[in-house]
mmCIF file of C-alpha atoms in Angstrom:
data_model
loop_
_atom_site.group_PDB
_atom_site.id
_atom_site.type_symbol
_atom_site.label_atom_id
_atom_site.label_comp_id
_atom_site.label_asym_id
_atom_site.label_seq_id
_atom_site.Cartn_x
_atom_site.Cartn_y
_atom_site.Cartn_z
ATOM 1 C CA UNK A 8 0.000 0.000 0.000
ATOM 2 C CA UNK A 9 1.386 3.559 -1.190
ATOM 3 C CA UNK A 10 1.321 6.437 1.874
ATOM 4 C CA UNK A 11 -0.425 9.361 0.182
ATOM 5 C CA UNK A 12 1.539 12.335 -0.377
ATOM 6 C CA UNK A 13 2.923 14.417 2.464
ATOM 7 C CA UNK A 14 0.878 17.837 2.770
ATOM 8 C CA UNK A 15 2.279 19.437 5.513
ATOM 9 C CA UNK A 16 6.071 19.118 6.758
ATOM 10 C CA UNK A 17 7.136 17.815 10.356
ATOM 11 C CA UNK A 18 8.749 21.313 11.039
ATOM 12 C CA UNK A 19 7.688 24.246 10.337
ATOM 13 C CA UNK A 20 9.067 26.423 7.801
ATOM 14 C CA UNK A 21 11.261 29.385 8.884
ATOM 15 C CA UNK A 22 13.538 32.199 7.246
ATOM 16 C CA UNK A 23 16.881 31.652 8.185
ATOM 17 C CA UNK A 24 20.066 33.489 6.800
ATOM 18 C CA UNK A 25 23.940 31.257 6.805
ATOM 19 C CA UNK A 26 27.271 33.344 5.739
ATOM 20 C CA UNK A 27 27.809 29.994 3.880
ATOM 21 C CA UNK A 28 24.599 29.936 1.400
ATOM 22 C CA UNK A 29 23.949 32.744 -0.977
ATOM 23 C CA UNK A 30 26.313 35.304 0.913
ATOM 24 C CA UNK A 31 24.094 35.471 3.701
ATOM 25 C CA UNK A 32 20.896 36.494 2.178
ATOM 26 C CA UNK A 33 17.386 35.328 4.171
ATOM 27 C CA UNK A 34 16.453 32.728 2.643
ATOM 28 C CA UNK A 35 14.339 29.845 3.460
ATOM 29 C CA UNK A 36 15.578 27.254 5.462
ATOM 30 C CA UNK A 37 16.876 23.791 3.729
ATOM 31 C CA UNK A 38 16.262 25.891 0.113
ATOM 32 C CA UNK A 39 18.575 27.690 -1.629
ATOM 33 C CA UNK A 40 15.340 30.281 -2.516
ATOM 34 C CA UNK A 41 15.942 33.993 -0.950
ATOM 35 C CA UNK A 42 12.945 35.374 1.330
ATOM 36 C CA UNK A 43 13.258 38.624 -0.622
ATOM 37 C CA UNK A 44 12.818 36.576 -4.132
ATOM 38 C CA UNK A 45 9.250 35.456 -2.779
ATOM 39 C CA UNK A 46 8.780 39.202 -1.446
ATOM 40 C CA UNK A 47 9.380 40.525 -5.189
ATOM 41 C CA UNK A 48 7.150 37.723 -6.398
ATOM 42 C CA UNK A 49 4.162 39.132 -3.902
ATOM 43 C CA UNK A 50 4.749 42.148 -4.790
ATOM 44 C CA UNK A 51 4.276 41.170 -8.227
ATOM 45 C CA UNK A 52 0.770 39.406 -8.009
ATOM 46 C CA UNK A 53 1.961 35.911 -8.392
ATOM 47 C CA UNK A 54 -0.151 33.797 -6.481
ATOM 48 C CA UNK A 55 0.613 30.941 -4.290
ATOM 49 C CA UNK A 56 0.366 28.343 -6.889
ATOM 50 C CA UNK A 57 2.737 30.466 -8.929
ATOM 51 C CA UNK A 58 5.691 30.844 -6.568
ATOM 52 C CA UNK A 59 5.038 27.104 -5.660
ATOM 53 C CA UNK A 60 5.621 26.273 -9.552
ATOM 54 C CA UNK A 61 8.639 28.625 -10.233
ATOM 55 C CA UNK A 62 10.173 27.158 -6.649
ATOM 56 C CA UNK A 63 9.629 23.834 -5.932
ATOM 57 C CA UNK A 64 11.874 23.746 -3.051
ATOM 58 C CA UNK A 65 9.976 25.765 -1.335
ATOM 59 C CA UNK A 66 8.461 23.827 1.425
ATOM 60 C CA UNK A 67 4.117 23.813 1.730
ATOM 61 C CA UNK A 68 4.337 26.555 4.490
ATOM 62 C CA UNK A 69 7.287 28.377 2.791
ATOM 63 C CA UNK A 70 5.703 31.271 1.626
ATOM 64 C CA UNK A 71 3.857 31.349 5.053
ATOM 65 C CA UNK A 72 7.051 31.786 6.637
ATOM 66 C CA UNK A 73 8.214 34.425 4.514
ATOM 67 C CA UNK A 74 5.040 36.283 5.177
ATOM 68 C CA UNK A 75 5.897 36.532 8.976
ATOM 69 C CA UNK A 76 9.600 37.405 8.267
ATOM 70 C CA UNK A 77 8.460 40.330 6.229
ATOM 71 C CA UNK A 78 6.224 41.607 8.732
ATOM 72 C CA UNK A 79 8.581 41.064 11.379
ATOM 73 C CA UNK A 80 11.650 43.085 9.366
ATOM 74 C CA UNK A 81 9.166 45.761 8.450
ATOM 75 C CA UNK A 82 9.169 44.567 4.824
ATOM 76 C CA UNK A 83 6.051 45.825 2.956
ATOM 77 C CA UNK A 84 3.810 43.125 1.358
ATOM 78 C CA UNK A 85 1.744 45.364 -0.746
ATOM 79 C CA UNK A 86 1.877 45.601 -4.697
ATOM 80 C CA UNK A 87 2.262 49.350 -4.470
ATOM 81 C CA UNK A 88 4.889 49.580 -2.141
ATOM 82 C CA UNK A 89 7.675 52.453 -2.890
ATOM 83 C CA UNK A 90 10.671 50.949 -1.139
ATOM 84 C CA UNK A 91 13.519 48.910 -2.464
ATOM 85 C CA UNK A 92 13.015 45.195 -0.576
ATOM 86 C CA UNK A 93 16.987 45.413 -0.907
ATOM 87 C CA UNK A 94 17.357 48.580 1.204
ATOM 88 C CA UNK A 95 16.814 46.346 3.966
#
């Protein structure tokens, strides 16, 4: 009998940042995907399903967790924002 796919990961996904993988930037953790590439992607319009597609890596609460770092770093979410997400 085949176990049904996994939906939801044993840990939780986080935003973590390593001197070691991509030069320090946030990204999330066990992915080689930058927290600010999934900002810029928000900021686009690209949906979940999108950013899921263009990064497969990114774990099922991935975005989530990037979500929460943003707000937590004071990093605007909205389309219309002004500020560069690199300022930061």
């Amino acid at each position: 009998m085949a176990f049904p796919e996994r939906r939801y990961p044993l840990i939780p996904a986080e935003v973590t940042s390593n001197p070691d993988i991509m030069g320090g930037w946030p990204c999330i953790a066990g992915t080689r995907v930058p927290a600010m590439q999934v900002v810029i992607e928000i900021r686009g319009g690209a949906t979940d399903s999108e950013i899921f597609d263009n990064y497969p890596s990114i774990p099922v609460d991935g975005i989530e967790a990037v979500c929460e770092w943003a707000k937590v770093n004071a990093i605007s979410l909205d389309p219309n924002a002004t500020d560069n997400p690199f300022s930061n």
